[in-house]
CSV table of C-alpha atoms in Angstrom, one decimal:
chain,number,residue,atom,x,y,z
H,124,UNK,CA,-7.4,-26.9,-13.8
H,125,UNK,CA,-8.2,-23.2,-14.0
H,126,UNK,CA,-10.7,-23.3,-11.1
H,127,UNK,CA,-8.1,-25.2,-9.1
H,128,UNK,CA,-5.5,-22.5,-9.8
H,129,UNK,CA,-7.9,-19.7,-9.1
H,130,UNK,CA,-8.9,-21.3,-5.7
H,131,UNK,CA,-5.2,-21.8,-4.8
H,132,UNK,CA,-4.4,-18.2,-5.6
H,133,UNK,CA,-7.3,-17.0,-3.6
H,134,UNK,CA,-6.8,-19.1,-0.5
H,135,UNK,CA,-3.0,-18.9,-0.4
H,136,UNK,CA,-2.1,-15.5,-1.7
H,137,UNK,CA,-4.8,-12.9,-2.0
H,138,UNK,CA,-7.0,-13.8,1.0
H,139,UNK,CA,-4.3,-15.0,3.5
H,140,UNK,CA,-1.6,-13.5,5.6
H,141,UNK,CA,1.2,-14.9,3.4
H,142,UNK,CA,1.9,-11.4,1.9
H,143,UNK,CA,1.1,-9.5,5.1
H,144,UNK,CA,4.7,-9.5,6.5
H,145,UNK,CA,8.1,-9.9,5.1
H,146,UNK,CA,9.4,-13.2,6.4
H,147,UNK,CA,11.9,-14.0,3.7
H,148,UNK,CA,15.2,-15.8,4.5
H,149,UNK,CA,18.4,-14.5,2.9
H,150,UNK,CA,19.6,-16.6,0.1
H,151,UNK,CA,23.2,-15.4,0.7
H,152,UNK,CA,24.9,-13.4,3.4
H,153,UNK,CA,28.0,-11.2,3.2
H,154,UNK,CA,30.1,-8.9,5.4
H,155,UNK,CA,29.8,-5.2,4.6
H,156,UNK,CA,32.9,-3.0,5.5
H,157,UNK,CA,32.6,-0.1,8.0
H,158,UNK,CA,32.9,2.6,5.3
H,159,UNK,CA,29.7,1.4,3.5
H,160,UNK,CA,27.9,0.9,6.8
H,161,UNK,CA,28.7,4.4,7.8
H,162,UNK,CA,27.2,5.7,4.6
H,163,UNK,CA,23.9,3.9,5.3
H,164,UNK,CA,23.9,5.5,8.7
H,165,UNK,CA,24.8,9.0,7.6
H,166,UNK,CA,21.4,10.4,8.4
H,167,UNK,CA,21.1,8.7,11.8
H,168,UNK,CA,22.4,11.1,14.3
H,169,UNK,CA,24.4,9.6,17.2
H,170,UNK,CA,24.6,6.1,15.9
H,171,UNK,CA,27.7,4.1,16.7
H,172,UNK,CA,28.8,2.2,13.6
H,173,UNK,CA,30.4,-1.1,14.1
H,174,UNK,CA,33.6,-2.2,12.3
H,175,UNK,CA,31.6,-4.5,10.0
H,176,UNK,CA,28.1,-6.0,9.8
H,177,UNK,CA,26.7,-9.0,8.2
H,178,UNK,CA,24.0,-8.5,5.5
H,179,UNK,CA,21.8,-10.8,3.5
H,180,UNK,CA,20.1,-10.7,0.2
H,181,UNK,CA,16.4,-11.4,0.1
H,182,UNK,CA,15.0,-12.6,-3.2
H,183,UNK,CA,11.6,-11.4,-4.5
H,184,UNK,CA,8.7,-13.5,-3.6
H,185,UNK,CA,7.0,-14.8,-6.8
H,186,UNK,CA,3.7,-15.1,-4.9
H,187,UNK,CA,3.6,-11.3,-4.7
H,188,UNK,CA,3.6,-10.9,-8.4
H,189,UNK,CA,1.1,-13.8,-9.0
H,190,UNK,CA,-1.2,-12.0,-6.6
H,191,UNK,CA,-0.8,-8.7,-8.4
H,192,UNK,CA,-1.5,-10.2,-11.8
H,193,UNK,CA,-4.5,-12.0,-10.3
H,194,UNK,CA,-5.8,-8.7,-9.0
H,195,UNK,CA,-5.3,-7.1,-12.3
H,196,UNK,CA,-7.3,-9.8,-14.0
H,197,UNK,CA,-10.1,-9.5,-11.6
H,198,UNK,CA,-10.1,-5.7,-12.1
H,199,UNK,CA,-10.2,-6.2,-15.9
H,200,UNK,CA,-13.3,-8.4,-15.5
H,201,UNK,CA,-15.0,-5.7,-13.4
H,202,UNK,CA,-14.0,-2.9,-15.8
H,203,UNK,CA,-15.2,-5.0,-18.8
H,204,UNK,CA,-18.6,-5.5,-17.2
H,205,UNK,CA,-18.9,-1.9,-16.4
H,206,UNK,CA,-17.9,-1.0,-20.0
H,207,UNK,CA,-20.8,-3.1,-21.3
H,208,UNK,CA,-23.3,-1.1,-19.2
H,209,UNK,CA,-21.6,2.2,-20.2
H,210,UNK,CA,-21.8,1.3,-23.9
H,211,UNK,CA,-25.4,0.1,-23.9
H,212,UNK,CA,-27.0,2.7,-21.6
H,213,UNK,CA,-24.7,5.7,-22.0
H,214,UNK,CA,-22.8,5.8,-25.3
H,215,UNK,CA,-25.5,4.3,-27.6
H,216,UNK,CA,-28.3,6.6,-26.2
H,217,UNK,CA,-26.1,9.6,-26.6
H,218,UNK,CA,-25.2,8.7,-30.2
H,219,UNK,CA,-28.9,8.2,-31.0
H,220,UNK,CA,-29.9,11.5,-29.5
H,221,UNK,CA,-27.3,13.3,-31.5
H,222,UNK,CA,-28.1,11.6,-34.8
H,223,UNK,CA,-30.6,13.7,-36.8
H,224,UNK,CA,-31.9,10.8,-38.8
H,225,UNK,CA,-32.6,8.4,-35.9
H,226,UNK,CA,-33.0,11.0,-33.1
H,227,UNK,CA,-35.0,9.4,-30.3
H,228,UNK,CA,-35.1,10.0,-26.6
H,229,UNK,CA,-33.3,7.3,-24.4
H,230,UNK,CA,-35.4,5.0,-22.4
H,231,UNK,CA,-33.2,5.7,-19.4
H,232,UNK,CA,-31.2,8.9,-18.9
H,233,UNK,CA,-27.5,8.3,-19.5
H,234,UNK,CA,-26.7,10.6,-16.6
H,235,UNK,CA,-29.0,8.5,-14.3
H,236,UNK,CA,-27.2,5.4,-15.3
H,237,UNK,CA,-23.7,7.0,-14.8
H,238,UNK,CA,-24.3,9.0,-11.7
H,239,UNK,CA,-26.9,6.7,-10.2
H,240,UNK,CA,-25.6,3.2,-10.9
H,241,UNK,CA,-22.1,2.9,-12.5
H,242,UNK,CA,-20.2,5.5,-10.4
H,243,UNK,CA,-21.7,4.5,-7.0
H,244,UNK,CA,-20.9,0.8,-7.8
H,245,UNK,CA,-17.3,1.7,-8.6
H,246,UNK,CA,-17.1,3.8,-5.4
H,247,UNK,CA,-18.4,1.1,-2.9
H,248,UNK,CA,-17.6,-2.2,-4.4
H,249,UNK,CA,-13.9,-2.3,-3.3
H,250,UNK,CA,-15.0,-1.9,0.4
H,251,UNK,CA,-17.1,-5.1,0.2
H,252,UNK,CA,-14.5,-7.0,-1.9
H,253,UNK,CA,-11.6,-6.2,0.5
H,254,UNK,CA,-13.5,-6.9,3.7
H,255,UNK,CA,-15.2,-10.0,2.5
H,256,UNK,CA,-12.0,-11.6,1.4
H,257,UNK,CA,-9.9,-10.2,4.1
H,258,UNK,CA,-7.0,-8.9,1.9
H,259,UNK,CA,-4.1,-7.8,4.0
H,260,UNK,CA,-1.3,-6.6,1.7
H,261,UNK,CA,-1.6,-2.8,1.2
H,262,UNK,CA,-0.3,-2.9,-2.4
H,263,UNK,CA,-3.0,-5.4,-3.4
H,264,UNK,CA,-5.5,-3.3,-1.6
H,265,UNK,CA,-4.4,-0.3,-3.6
H,266,UNK,CA,-4.4,-2.2,-6.8
H,267,UNK,CA,-7.9,-3.7,-6.1
H,268,UNK,CA,-9.2,-0.1,-6.2
H,269,UNK,CA,-7.6,0.9,-9.4
H,270,UNK,CA,-10.0,-0.8,-11.8
H,271,UNK,CA,-13.0,0.8,-10.1
H,272,UNK,CA,-11.2,4.2,-10.0
H,273,UNK,CA,-10.5,4.2,-13.7
H,274,UNK,CA,-14.0,2.9,-14.5
H,275,UNK,CA,-15.5,5.7,-12.5
H,276,UNK,CA,-13.7,8.4,-14.4
H,277,UNK,CA,-14.0,6.6,-17.8
H,278,UNK,CA,-17.9,6.6,-17.2
H,279,UNK,CA,-17.6,10.4,-16.9
H,280,UNK,CA,-15.7,10.5,-20.1
H,281,UNK,CA,-18.4,8.5,-21.8
H,282,UNK,CA,-21.3,10.6,-20.4
H,283,UNK,CA,-19.8,13.9,-21.5
H,284,UNK,CA,-18.5,12.6,-24.8
H,285,UNK,CA,-14.7,13.0,-24.2
H,286,UNK,CA,-13.5,9.5,-24.8
H,287,UNK,CA,-10.4,9.2,-26.9
H,288,UNK,CA,-11.0,9.0,-30.7
H,289,UNK,CA,-12.5,5.7,-32.0
H,290,UNK,CA,-13.0,4.2,-28.5
H,291,UNK,CA,-16.7,4.5,-28.5
H,292,UNK,CA,-17.0,3.3,-32.1
H,293,UNK,CA,-17.5,-0.4,-30.9
H,294,UNK,CA,-18.1,-2.3,-27.7
H,295,UNK,CA,-14.9,-4.1,-28.3
H,296,UNK,CA,-12.9,-0.9,-28.4
H,297,UNK,CA,-14.5,0.3,-25.2
H,298,UNK,CA,-13.8,-3.0,-23.4
H,299,UNK,CA,-10.2,-2.9,-24.5
H,300,UNK,CA,-9.9,0.7,-23.4
H,301,UNK,CA,-11.4,0.1,-19.9
H,302,UNK,CA,-10.0,-3.3,-19.1
H,303,UNK,CA,-6.4,-2.2,-18.7
H,304,UNK,CA,-5.3,0.1,-15.9
H,305,UNK,CA,-3.2,2.1,-18.3
H,306,UNK,CA,-4.1,4.1,-21.4
H,307,UNK,CA,-4.3,2.1,-24.6
H,308,UNK,CA,-3.3,3.8,-27.9
H,309,UNK,CA,-6.0,3.8,-30.6
H,310,UNK,CA,-5.6,4.6,-34.3
H,311,UNK,CA,-6.9,8.2,-35.1
H,312,UNK,CA,-7.7,7.5,-38.8
H,313,UNK,CA,-9.2,3.9,-38.5
H,314,UNK,CA,-10.8,1.7,-36.0
H,315,UNK,CA,-9.1,-0.4,-33.5
H,316,UNK,CA,-6.3,-0.3,-30.9
H,317,UNK,CA,-2.7,-0.1,-31.9
H,318,UNK,CA,-1.0,-3.5,-31.8
H,319,UNK,CA,2.2,-4.1,-29.9
H,320,UNK,CA,5.3,-5.8,-31.3
H,321,UNK,CA,7.8,-8.2,-29.7
H,322,UNK,CA,10.2,-5.2,-29.7
H,323,UNK,CA,7.7,-3.4,-27.4
H,324,UNK,CA,7.5,-6.4,-25.1
H,325,UNK,CA,11.3,-6.7,-24.9
H,326,UNK,CA,11.7,-2.9,-24.3
H,327,UNK,CA,9.2,-2.9,-21.4
H,328,UNK,CA,10.6,-6.1,-19.9
H,329,UNK,CA,14.1,-4.7,-19.8
H,330,UNK,CA,13.0,-1.5,-18.2
H,331,UNK,CA,10.8,-3.3,-15.7
H,332,UNK,CA,13.7,-5.5,-14.7
H,333,UNK,CA,16.0,-2.5,-14.4
H,334,UNK,CA,13.6,-0.7,-12.1
H,335,UNK,CA,13.0,-3.8,-10.0
H,336,UNK,CA,16.7,-3.6,-9.2
H,337,UNK,CA,16.6,0.2,-8.6
H,338,UNK,CA,13.6,-0.2,-6.4
H,339,UNK,CA,15.3,-2.9,-4.4
H,340,UNK,CA,18.5,-0.9,-3.9
H,341,UNK,CA,16.7,2.3,-2.9
H,342,UNK,CA,14.3,0.4,-0.6
H,343,UNK,CA,17.3,-1.3,1.0
H,344,UNK,CA,18.5,2.1,1.9
H,345,UNK,CA,15.2,3.6,3.0
H,346,UNK,CA,14.0,0.7,5.1
H,347,UNK,CA,17.0,1.2,7.4
H,348,UNK,CA,15.1,4.4,8.5
H,349,UNK,CA,11.6,2.9,8.3
H,350,UNK,CA,11.2,4.9,5.1
H,351,UNK,CA,11.8,8.3,6.7
H,352,UNK,CA,15.2,9.3,8.2
H,353,UNK,CA,13.8,11.7,10.7
H,354,UNK,CA,10.8,11.5,13.0
H,355,UNK,CA,7.6,13.2,11.9
H,356,UNK,CA,7.1,16.2,14.3
H,357,UNK,CA,3.6,16.9,12.9
H,358,UNK,CA,0.5,15.0,13.9
H,359,UNK,CA,-1.3,12.8,11.5
H,360,UNK,CA,-4.7,14.4,11.5
H,361,UNK,CA,-5.8,17.3,9.2
H,362,UNK,CA,-6.0,19.7,12.1
H,363,UNK,CA,-2.4,18.8,13.1
H,364,UNK,CA,-1.0,20.5,10.0
H,365,UNK,CA,1.5,23.3,10.6
H,366,UNK,CA,2.7,25.2,7.5
H,367,UNK,CA,6.1,25.9,8.9
H,368,UNK,CA,6.9,22.3,9.6
H,369,UNK,CA,7.5,21.5,6.0
H,370,UNK,CA,10.3,24.1,5.8
H,371,UNK,CA,12.4,22.4,8.5
H,372,UNK,CA,15.5,20.9,6.8
H,373,UNK,CA,14.9,17.5,8.3
H,374,UNK,CA,11.3,17.4,7.0
H,375,UNK,CA,12.5,18.6,3.6
H,376,UNK,CA,15.0,15.6,3.5
H,377,UNK,CA,12.2,13.3,4.5
H,378,UNK,CA,9.9,14.6,1.8
H,379,UNK,CA,12.5,14.6,-0.9
H,380,UNK,CA,13.6,11.0,-0.2
H,381,UNK,CA,10.0,9.7,0.0
H,382,UNK,CA,9.0,11.6,-3.2
H,383,UNK,CA,11.8,9.9,-5.1
H,384,UNK,CA,10.7,6.5,-3.6
H,385,UNK,CA,7.2,7.2,-4.8
H,386,UNK,CA,8.4,8.0,-8.3
H,387,UNK,CA,10.5,4.8,-8.4
H,388,UNK,CA,7.5,2.8,-7.1
H,389,UNK,CA,5.1,4.2,-9.7
H,390,UNK,CA,7.6,3.8,-12.5
H,391,UNK,CA,8.4,0.2,-11.6
H,392,UNK,CA,4.8,-0.8,-11.4
H,393,UNK,CA,4.1,1.2,-14.5
H,394,UNK,CA,6.7,-0.6,-16.5
H,395,UNK,CA,5.3,-3.9,-15.2
H,396,UNK,CA,1.8,-3.0,-16.5
H,397,UNK,CA,3.4,-1.8,-19.7
H,398,UNK,CA,5.0,-5.2,-20.2
H,399,UNK,CA,1.8,-7.2,-19.4
H,400,UNK,CA,-0.2,-4.9,-21.8
H,401,UNK,CA,2.3,-5.3,-24.6
H,402,UNK,CA,2.3,-9.0,-24.0
H,403,UNK,CA,-1.5,-8.9,-24.4
H,404,UNK,CA,-1.0,-7.3,-27.8
H,405,UNK,CA,-1.7,-3.6,-27.3
H,406,UNK,CA,0.4,-0.5,-27.4
H,407,UNK,CA,-0.1,2.0,-24.5
H,408,UNK,CA,1.1,5.4,-23.3
H,409,UNK,CA,3.8,5.5,-20.6
H,410,UNK,CA,2.8,6.1,-16.9
H,411,UNK,CA,5.8,8.1,-15.7
H,412,UNK,CA,8.4,10.3,-17.5
H,413,UNK,CA,10.9,11.2,-14.7
H,414,UNK,CA,8.9,14.1,-13.4
H,415,UNK,CA,11.1,15.0,-10.4
H,416,UNK,CA,14.3,15.3,-12.4
H,417,UNK,CA,13.1,16.5,-15.9
H,418,UNK,CA,10.1,18.9,-15.3
H,419,UNK,CA,10.3,22.3,-16.8
H,420,UNK,CA,7.2,23.8,-14.9
H,421,UNK,CA,4.5,22.7,-12.5
H,422,UNK,CA,2.1,22.2,-15.4
H,423,UNK,CA,4.8,20.0,-17.1
H,424,UNK,CA,5.2,18.0,-13.9
H,425,UNK,CA,1.5,17.3,-13.4
H,426,UNK,CA,0.3,17.4,-17.0
H,427,UNK,CA,3.0,15.6,-19.0
H,428,UNK,CA,5.2,13.6,-16.7
H,429,UNK,CA,3.5,12.4,-13.4
H,430,UNK,CA,1.2,9.5,-13.6
H,431,UNK,CA,0.0,10.1,-17.1
H,432,UNK,CA,-2.8,7.5,-16.9
H,433,UNK,CA,-4.5,9.4,-14.0
H,434,UNK,CA,-3.8,12.7,-15.8
H,435,UNK,CA,-5.6,11.4,-18.9
H,436,UNK,CA,-8.8,10.2,-17.2
H,437,UNK,CA,-8.9,13.3,-15.0
H,438,UNK,CA,-8.4,15.6,-18.0
H,439,UNK,CA,-11.2,13.9,-20.0
H,440,UNK,CA,-13.5,12.9,-17.1
H,441,UNK,CA,-13.3,16.2,-15.0
H,442,UNK,CA,-11.4,19.0,-16.7
H,443,UNK,CA,-13.0,19.0,-20.1
H,444,UNK,CA,-16.6,18.7,-18.8
H,445,UNK,CA,-15.9,21.6,-16.4
H,446,UNK,CA,-14.1,23.6,-19.2
H,447,UNK,CA,-17.1,23.6,-21.4
H,448,UNK,CA,-19.0,25.7,-18.9
H,449,UNK,CA,-16.3,27.4,-16.7
H,450,UNK,CA,-12.9,29.1,-16.9
H,451,UNK,CA,-9.6,27.3,-17.1
H,452,UNK,CA,-9.0,28.2,-13.5
H,453,UNK,CA,-12.2,26.6,-12.2
H,454,UNK,CA,-11.7,23.5,-14.4
H,455,UNK,CA,-8.1,23.0,-13.2
H,456,UNK,CA,-9.1,23.5,-9.5
H,457,UNK,CA,-11.9,21.0,-9.9
H,458,UNK,CA,-9.5,18.5,-11.4
H,459,UNK,CA,-7.0,18.8,-8.5
H,460,UNK,CA,-9.9,18.5,-6.0
H,461,UNK,CA,-11.1,15.3,-7.7
H,462,UNK,CA,-7.5,14.0,-7.6
H,463,UNK,CA,-7.3,14.7,-3.9
H,464,UNK,CA,-10.7,13.1,-3.2
H,465,UNK,CA,-9.9,9.9,-5.0
H,466,UNK,CA,-6.6,9.6,-3.2
H,467,UNK,CA,-8.6,9.9,0.0
H,468,UNK,CA,-10.8,7.1,-1.3
H,469,UNK,CA,-7.8,4.9,-2.0
H,470,UNK,CA,-6.4,5.5,1.5
H,471,UNK,CA,-9.9,4.5,2.9
H,472,UNK,CA,-9.3,1.0,1.5
H,473,UNK,CA,-6.2,0.7,3.7
H,474,UNK,CA,-8.3,1.5,6.8
H,475,UNK,CA,-9.2,-2.0,8.1
H,476,UNK,CA,-8.8,-1.3,11.8
H,477,UNK,CA,-5.9,-3.8,12.2
H,478,UNK,CA,-2.3,-3.4,13.2
H,479,UNK,CA,-0.2,-5.2,10.6
H,480,UNK,CA,2.4,-4.3,11.6
H,481,UNK,CA,1.5,-0.7,12.3
H,482,UNK,CA,-1.8,0.6,13.7
H,483,UNK,CA,-3.0,2.9,10.9
H,484,UNK,CA,-5.9,5.3,10.5
H,485,UNK,CA,-5.9,7.6,7.5
H,486,UNK,CA,-5.4,11.3,8.0
H,487,UNK,CA,-8.3,12.2,5.9
H,488,UNK,CA,-8.2,15.6,4.3
H,489,UNK,CA,-4.4,15.9,4.0
H,490,UNK,CA,-4.2,14.5,0.5
H,491,UNK,CA,-6.9,16.8,-0.7
H,492,UNK,CA,-5.2,19.8,0.8
H,493,UNK,CA,-1.9,18.8,-0.8
H,494,UNK,CA,-3.6,18.7,-4.3
H,495,UNK,CA,-5.4,21.9,-3.7
H,496,UNK,CA,-2.1,23.5,-2.9
H,497,UNK,CA,-0.8,22.4,-6.3
H,498,UNK,CA,-3.9,23.8,-7.9
H,499,UNK,CA,-2.9,27.1,-6.5
H,500,UNK,CA,0.6,26.6,-7.9
H,501,UNK,CA,-0.8,25.9,-11.3
H,502,UNK,CA,-3.1,28.9,-11.1
H,503,UNK,CA,-0.1,31.1,-10.3
H,504,UNK,CA,1.8,29.6,-13.3
H,505,UNK,CA,-1.2,30.5,-15.5
H,506,UNK,CA,-1.1,34.1,-14.3
H,507,UNK,CA,2.7,34.8,-14.3
H,508,UNK,CA,4.4,31.9,-16.1
H,509,UNK,CA,4.5,33.9,-19.3
H,510,UNK,CA,6.6,36.6,-17.8
H,511,UNK,CA,10.0,37.1,-19.4
H,512,UNK,CA,12.0,36.2,-16.3
H,513,UNK,CA,10.4,32.8,-16.2
H,514,UNK,CA,10.9,32.2,-19.9
H,515,UNK,CA,14.5,33.1,-19.6
H,516,UNK,CA,15.0,30.8,-16.7
H,517,UNK,CA,13.5,27.9,-18.7
H,518,UNK,CA,15.6,28.7,-21.7
H,519,UNK,CA,18.9,29.2,-20.2
H,520,UNK,CA,19.1,27.4,-16.8
H,521,UNK,CA,20.1,23.7,-16.7
H,522,UNK,CA,17.0,21.4,-16.8
H,523,UNK,CA,18.1,19.8,-13.5
H,524,UNK,CA,18.1,23.2,-11.8
H,525,UNK,CA,14.7,24.1,-13.2
H,526,UNK,CA,13.3,20.8,-12.1
H,527,UNK,CA,14.7,21.4,-8.6
H,528,UNK,CA,12.9,24.8,-8.6
H,529,UNK,CA,9.6,23.1,-9.8
H,530,UNK,CA,9.9,20.4,-7.0
H,531,UNK,CA,10.4,23.1,-4.5
H,532,UNK,CA,7.0,24.5,-5.1
H,533,UNK,CA,5.5,21.3,-3.6
H,534,UNK,CA,8.2,19.7,-1.5
H,535,UNK,CA,7.5,21.5,1.8
H,536,UNK,CA,3.9,20.2,1.6
H,537,UNK,CA,4.7,16.7,0.2
H,538,UNK,CA,4.4,15.0,3.5
H,539,UNK,CA,0.7,15.9,3.5
H,540,UNK,CA,0.5,13.3,0.7
H,541,UNK,CA,3.3,10.8,1.5
H,542,UNK,CA,3.0,10.4,5.3
H,543,UNK,CA,-0.1,8.2,5.0
H,544,UNK,CA,1.7,5.8,2.7
H,545,UNK,CA,4.7,5.6,5.1
H,546,UNK,CA,2.5,5.1,8.1
H,547,UNK,CA,0.3,2.5,6.6
H,548,UNK,CA,3.3,0.1,5.8
H,549,UNK,CA,2.5,0.6,2.1
H,550,UNK,CA,6.1,0.5,1.1
H,551,UNK,CA,6.9,-2.3,3.5
H,552,UNK,CA,4.3,-4.4,1.8
H,553,UNK,CA,5.7,-3.5,-1.6
H,554,UNK,CA,9.3,-4.6,-0.8
H,555,UNK,CA,8.1,-8.2,-0.6
H,556,UNK,CA,8.2,-8.4,-4.4
H,557,UNK,CA,11.7,-7.0,-4.8
H,558,UNK,CA,15.3,-7.9,-4.0
H,559,UNK,CA,16.4,-6.4,-0.7
H,560,UNK,CA,19.6,-6.2,1.3
H,561,UNK,CA,19.0,-6.4,5.0
H,562,UNK,CA,21.1,-6.7,8.1
H,563,UNK,CA,21.1,-10.2,9.7
H,564,UNK,CA,22.2,-11.4,13.1
H,565,UNK,CA,25.6,-13.0,13.4
């Protein structure tokens, strides 16, 4: 039975065109009055709004979620296999070389195994996997690279000895830590991962369902404009960047709306992974903590609220190894550079030379430039963030206003990061799994 189910999922979901385009049929239609239609068109200049329009409700495709869970399972298998290599040839030799009683040189250098085998395997395997099976949906392509990405940086954590407490105590702990695309919580005073309860399962299920609805509502609004209300006046290549473009009010609106969409997107899928991980029996750290609307500083945004899973692996896999030898400024810059480069790598998984439905070639370099810009912002915060004027602002201004000021430090450059996701039909492929309100012909 299991081989049959696996074959059906592979042939009908992951490796077919069934999730390549949104061909859903509305389950119900309704008339929307002119006042609401006008609100949907408020950003479209010169549009004539009819008295009323007929809209339909599209239900989520269950196949989309089956495909995502299947991809997560395959990623867990890859990460578990990588963790076995990491434990045998990196962690154990490092422990033995540090043990005064049983000190002995490793047969193979842990750095040779890490830098020469595990990391290159993580970097190149998605290309063969995606192209061999012909996966089309951009969300599945993105998720197919997540396991390799986390394994890449967790290998660095192991080589330099910065794994979380108790993770490297046993192979079982390491497998649990690496198999999930989110950070599992481990006990600090005894062995083993923290177990989830049914209350945890229910909590994450409720929040996941809530954000599925929020994502559907927001996407229903954004897809009217093809996910950006105003046309992009800047080219797509790195050399097309013009600093002043981001300060135009139309571009700022585009950037703000897509940034909010990105946060909702990551929060929704994060809660979904939280739910599945809790269902598997383990507690985990959250992925997103409302960074756009509740951050008190740039370092709070990137370090304690935005994509905490990635923050954790970058902190332990890049920042701490650099920090042992170099200044905080250099370590922070190296971390943001690594973040930019791995986002470029994720975009390269989208580049399959096809037009489905958009012709897309990544604008390589733009993501890296965006994260380097934020490295500069963080460096400035390190230098002047302690000044009295900034401390007074944080203490006395409303949090929403402070968050707006924090977002303003990156908002004019946000399209360097988000435009590739808009152009690649990334969000269009995501909407297949969510309820959506669309206009239908009479």
